[in-house]
PDB file of C-alpha atoms in Angstrom:
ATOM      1  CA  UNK A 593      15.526  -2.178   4.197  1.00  0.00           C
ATOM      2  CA  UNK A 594      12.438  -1.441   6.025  1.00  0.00           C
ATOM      3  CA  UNK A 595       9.002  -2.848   5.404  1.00  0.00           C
ATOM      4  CA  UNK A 596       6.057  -1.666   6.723  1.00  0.00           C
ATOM      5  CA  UNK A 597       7.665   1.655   7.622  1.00  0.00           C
ATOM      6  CA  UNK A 598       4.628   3.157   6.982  1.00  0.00           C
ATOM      7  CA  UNK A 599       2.363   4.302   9.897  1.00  0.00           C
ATOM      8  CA  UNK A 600       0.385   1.060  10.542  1.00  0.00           C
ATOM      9  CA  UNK A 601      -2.556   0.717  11.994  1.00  0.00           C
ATOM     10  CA  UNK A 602      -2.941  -0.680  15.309  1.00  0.00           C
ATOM     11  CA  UNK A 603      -5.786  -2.174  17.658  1.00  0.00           C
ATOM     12  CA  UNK A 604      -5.449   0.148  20.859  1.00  0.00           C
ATOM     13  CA  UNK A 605      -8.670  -0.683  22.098  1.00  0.00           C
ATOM     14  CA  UNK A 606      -9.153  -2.241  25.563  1.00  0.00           C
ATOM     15  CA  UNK A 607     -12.245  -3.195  26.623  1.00  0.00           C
ATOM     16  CA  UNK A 608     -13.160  -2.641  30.447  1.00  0.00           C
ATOM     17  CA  UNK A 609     -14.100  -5.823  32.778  1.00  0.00           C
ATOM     18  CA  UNK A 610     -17.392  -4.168  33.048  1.00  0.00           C
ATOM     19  CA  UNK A 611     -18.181  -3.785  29.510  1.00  0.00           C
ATOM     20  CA  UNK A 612     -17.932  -7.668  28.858  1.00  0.00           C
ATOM     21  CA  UNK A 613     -19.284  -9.210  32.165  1.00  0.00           C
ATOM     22  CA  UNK A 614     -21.574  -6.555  33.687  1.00  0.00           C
ATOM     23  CA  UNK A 615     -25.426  -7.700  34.487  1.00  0.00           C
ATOM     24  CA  UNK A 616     -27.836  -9.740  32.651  1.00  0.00           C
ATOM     25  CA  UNK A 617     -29.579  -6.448  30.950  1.00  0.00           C
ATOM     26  CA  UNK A 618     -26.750  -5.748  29.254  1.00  0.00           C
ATOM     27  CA  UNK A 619     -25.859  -8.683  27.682  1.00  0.00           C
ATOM     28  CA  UNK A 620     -27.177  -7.737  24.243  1.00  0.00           C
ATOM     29  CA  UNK A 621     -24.720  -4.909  24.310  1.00  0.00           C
ATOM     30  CA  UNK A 622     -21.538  -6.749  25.356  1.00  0.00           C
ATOM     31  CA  UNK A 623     -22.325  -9.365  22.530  1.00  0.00           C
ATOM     32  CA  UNK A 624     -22.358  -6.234  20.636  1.00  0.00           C
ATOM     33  CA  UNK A 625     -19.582  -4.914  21.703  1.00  0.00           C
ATOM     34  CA  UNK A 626     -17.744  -8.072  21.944  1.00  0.00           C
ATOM     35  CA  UNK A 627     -18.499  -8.723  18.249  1.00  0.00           C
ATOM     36  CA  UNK A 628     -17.349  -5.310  16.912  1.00  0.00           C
ATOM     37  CA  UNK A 629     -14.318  -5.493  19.101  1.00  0.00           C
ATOM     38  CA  UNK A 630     -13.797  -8.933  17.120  1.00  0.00           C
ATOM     39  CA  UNK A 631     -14.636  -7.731  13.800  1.00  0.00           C
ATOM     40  CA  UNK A 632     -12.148  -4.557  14.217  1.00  0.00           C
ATOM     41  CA  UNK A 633      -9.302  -6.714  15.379  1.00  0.00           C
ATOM     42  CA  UNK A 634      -9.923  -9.142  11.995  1.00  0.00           C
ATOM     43  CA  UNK A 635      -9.709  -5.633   9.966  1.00  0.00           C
ATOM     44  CA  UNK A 636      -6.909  -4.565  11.496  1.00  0.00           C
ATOM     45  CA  UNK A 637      -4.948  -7.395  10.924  1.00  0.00           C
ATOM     46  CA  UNK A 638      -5.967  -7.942   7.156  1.00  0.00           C
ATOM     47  CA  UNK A 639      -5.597  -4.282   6.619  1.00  0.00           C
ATOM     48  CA  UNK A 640      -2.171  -4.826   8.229  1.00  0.00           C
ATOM     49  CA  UNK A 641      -1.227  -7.415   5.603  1.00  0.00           C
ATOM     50  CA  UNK A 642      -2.686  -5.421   3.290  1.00  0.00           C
ATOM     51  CA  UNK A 643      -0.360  -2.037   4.012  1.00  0.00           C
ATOM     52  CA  UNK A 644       2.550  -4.375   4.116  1.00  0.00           C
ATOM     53  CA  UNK A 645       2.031  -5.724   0.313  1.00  0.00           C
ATOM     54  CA  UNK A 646       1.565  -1.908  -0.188  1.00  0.00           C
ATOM     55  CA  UNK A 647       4.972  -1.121   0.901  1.00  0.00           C
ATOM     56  CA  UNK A 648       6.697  -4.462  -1.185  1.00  0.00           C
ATOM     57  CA  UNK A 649       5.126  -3.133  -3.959  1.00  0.00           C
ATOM     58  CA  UNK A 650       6.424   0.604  -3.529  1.00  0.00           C
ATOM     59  CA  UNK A 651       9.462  -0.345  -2.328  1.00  0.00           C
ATOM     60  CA  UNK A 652       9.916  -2.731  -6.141  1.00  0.00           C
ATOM     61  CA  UNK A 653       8.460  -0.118  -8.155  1.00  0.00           C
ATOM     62  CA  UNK A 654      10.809   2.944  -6.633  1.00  0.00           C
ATOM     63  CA  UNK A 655      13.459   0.013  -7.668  1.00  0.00           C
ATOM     64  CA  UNK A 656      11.962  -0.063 -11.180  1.00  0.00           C
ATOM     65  CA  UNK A 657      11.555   3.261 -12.040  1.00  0.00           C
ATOM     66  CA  UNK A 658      15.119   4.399 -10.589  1.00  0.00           C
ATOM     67  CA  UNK A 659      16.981   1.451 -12.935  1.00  0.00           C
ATOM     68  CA  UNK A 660      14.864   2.872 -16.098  1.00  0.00           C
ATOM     69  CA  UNK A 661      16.281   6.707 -15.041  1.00  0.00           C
ATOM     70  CA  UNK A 662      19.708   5.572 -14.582  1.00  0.00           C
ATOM     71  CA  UNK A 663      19.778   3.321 -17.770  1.00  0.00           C
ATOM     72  CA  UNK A 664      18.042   6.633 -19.432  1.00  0.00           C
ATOM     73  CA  UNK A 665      20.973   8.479 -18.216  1.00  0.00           C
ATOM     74  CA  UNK A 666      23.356   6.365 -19.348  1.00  0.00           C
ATOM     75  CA  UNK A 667      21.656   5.552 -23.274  1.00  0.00           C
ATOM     76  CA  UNK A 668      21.131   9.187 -23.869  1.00  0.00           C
ATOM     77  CA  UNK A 669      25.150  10.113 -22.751  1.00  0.00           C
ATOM     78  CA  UNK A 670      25.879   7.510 -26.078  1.00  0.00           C
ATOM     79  CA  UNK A 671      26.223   8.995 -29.791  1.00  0.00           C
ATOM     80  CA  UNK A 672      23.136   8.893 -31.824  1.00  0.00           C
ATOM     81  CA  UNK A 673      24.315   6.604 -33.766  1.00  0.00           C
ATOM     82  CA  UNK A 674      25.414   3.371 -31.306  1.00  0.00           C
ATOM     83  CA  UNK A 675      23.675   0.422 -31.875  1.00  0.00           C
ATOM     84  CA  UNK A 676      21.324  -0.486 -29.746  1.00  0.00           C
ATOM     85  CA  UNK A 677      19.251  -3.826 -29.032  1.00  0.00           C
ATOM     86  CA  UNK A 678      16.338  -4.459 -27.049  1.00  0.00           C
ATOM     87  CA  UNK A 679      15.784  -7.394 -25.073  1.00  0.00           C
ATOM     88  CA  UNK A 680      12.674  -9.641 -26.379  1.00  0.00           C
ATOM     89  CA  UNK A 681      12.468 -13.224 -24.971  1.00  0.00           C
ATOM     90  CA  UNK A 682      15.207 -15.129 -25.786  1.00  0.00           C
ATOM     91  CA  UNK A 683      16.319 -12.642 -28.986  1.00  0.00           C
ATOM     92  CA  UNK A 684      17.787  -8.819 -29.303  1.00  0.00           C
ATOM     93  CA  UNK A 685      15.506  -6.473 -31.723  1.00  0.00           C
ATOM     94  CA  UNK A 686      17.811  -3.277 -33.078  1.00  0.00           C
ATOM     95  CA  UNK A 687      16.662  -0.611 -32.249  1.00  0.00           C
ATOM     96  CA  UNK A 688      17.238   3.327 -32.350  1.00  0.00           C
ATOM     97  CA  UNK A 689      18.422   5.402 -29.673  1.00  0.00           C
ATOM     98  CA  UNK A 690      14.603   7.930 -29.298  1.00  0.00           C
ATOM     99  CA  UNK A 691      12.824   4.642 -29.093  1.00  0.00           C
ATOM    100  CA  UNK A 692      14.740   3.134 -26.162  1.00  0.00           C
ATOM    101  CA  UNK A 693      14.794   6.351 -24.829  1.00  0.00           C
ATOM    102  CA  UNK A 694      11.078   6.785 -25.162  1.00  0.00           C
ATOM    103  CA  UNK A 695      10.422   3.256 -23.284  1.00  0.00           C
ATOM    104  CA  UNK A 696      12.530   3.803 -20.993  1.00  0.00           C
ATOM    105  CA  UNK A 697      10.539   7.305 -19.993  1.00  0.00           C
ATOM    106  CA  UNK A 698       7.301   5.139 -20.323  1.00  0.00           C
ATOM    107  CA  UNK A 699       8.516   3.047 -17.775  1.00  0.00           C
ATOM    108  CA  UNK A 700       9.218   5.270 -15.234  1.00  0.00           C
ATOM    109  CA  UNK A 701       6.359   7.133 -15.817  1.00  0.00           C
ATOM    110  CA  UNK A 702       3.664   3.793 -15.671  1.00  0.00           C
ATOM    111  CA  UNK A 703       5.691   2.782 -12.314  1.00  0.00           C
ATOM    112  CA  UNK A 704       5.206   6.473 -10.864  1.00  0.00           C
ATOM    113  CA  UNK A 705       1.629   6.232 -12.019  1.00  0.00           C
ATOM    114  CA  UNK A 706       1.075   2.273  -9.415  1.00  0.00           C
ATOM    115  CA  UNK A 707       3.460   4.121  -7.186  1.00  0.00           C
ATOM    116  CA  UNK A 708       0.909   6.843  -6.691  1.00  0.00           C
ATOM    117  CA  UNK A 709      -2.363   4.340  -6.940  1.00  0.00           C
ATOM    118  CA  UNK A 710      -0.234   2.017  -4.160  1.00  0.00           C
ATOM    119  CA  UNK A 711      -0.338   5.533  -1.829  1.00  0.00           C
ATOM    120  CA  UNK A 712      -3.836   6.330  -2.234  1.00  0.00           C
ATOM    121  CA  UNK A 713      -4.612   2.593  -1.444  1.00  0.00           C
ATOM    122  CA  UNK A 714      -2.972   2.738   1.371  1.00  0.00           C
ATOM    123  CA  UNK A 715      -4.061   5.502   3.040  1.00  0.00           C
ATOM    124  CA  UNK A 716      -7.881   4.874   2.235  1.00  0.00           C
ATOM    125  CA  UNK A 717      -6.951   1.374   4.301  1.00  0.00           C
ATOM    126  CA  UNK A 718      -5.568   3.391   7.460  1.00  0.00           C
ATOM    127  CA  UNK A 719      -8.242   5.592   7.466  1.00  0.00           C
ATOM    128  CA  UNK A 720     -10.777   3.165   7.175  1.00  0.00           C
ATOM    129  CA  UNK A 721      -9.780   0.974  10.331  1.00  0.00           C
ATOM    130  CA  UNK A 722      -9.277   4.525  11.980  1.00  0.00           C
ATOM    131  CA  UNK A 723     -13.144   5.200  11.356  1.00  0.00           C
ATOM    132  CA  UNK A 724     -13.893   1.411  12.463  1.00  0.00           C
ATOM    133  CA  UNK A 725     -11.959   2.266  15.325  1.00  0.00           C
ATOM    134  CA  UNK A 726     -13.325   5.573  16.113  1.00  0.00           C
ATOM    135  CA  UNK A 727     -17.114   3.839  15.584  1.00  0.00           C
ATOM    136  CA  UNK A 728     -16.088   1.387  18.452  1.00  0.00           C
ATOM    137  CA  UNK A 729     -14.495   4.287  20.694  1.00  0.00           C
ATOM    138  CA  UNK A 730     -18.332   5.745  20.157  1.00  0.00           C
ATOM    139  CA  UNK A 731     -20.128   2.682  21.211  1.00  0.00           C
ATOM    140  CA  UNK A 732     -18.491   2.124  24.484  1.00  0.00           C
ATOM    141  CA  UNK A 733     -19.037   6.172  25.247  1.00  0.00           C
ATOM    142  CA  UNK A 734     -22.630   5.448  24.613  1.00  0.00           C
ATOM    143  CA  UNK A 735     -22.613   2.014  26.927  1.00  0.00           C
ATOM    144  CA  UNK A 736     -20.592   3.913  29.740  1.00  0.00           C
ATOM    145  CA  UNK A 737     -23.696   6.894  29.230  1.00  0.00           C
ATOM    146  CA  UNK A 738     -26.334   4.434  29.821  1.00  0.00           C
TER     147      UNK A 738
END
């Protein structure tokens, strides 16, 4: 089992010696940088955390949705007329065999529907540290410029 297979994002940002202890004019622009360098590596980390949960969550909904096609498979391979009880609580309601059917389908279908929400999440959370990153990359071009 792997978690946090996905592509993660990482802080591959080094700042030169110059950049944070270079002459007293540019001091406002080290803070600067300094604090955006801190701010990205706090986002990274969450975001990080974040992705991770993503994955758990996949990973238990995949889980989910594969035991509701295999029990599927097996109800609908049973004669119409088998009894059939759903689990409520503590008790068994009868019921018939297009209703279980029909949850079961429901099932897979609301996990395939987080499954898909979990993906979009995720990627909207590596692409935003990419753009924080890709801000900061900008920054230090325009420092090194001056």
């Amino acid at each position: 089992m792997r978690i946090g297979a996905g592509a993660a994002p990482s802080l591959s940002l080094s700042l030169p010696a110059q950049a944070l202890c270079g002459d007293k004019m540019a001091a406002p622009v080290d803070l600067e940088l300094k604090k955006a360098f801190t701010e990205l590596q706090a986002k990274v980390i969450d975001t990080q955390q974040k992705v991770k949960l993503a994955d758990i969550q996949i990973e238990q909904l995949s889980k989910t949705k594969k035991h509701a096609h295999l029990t599927d498979t097996e109800v609908m391979t049973l004669v119409d007329e088998t009894r059939m009880y759903e689990g409520v609580g503590r008790m068994f309601i009868l019921q018939s065999k297009g209703v279980i059917h029909n949850q079961l389908l429901e099932k897979q279908r609301i996990a395939e529907e987080k499954i898909k929400e979990l993906e979009q999440k995720k990627s909207y959370l590596e692409r935003s540290v990419k753009e924080a990153e890709d801000n900061i990359r900008e920054m230090l071009m325009a420092r090194r410029a001056q």
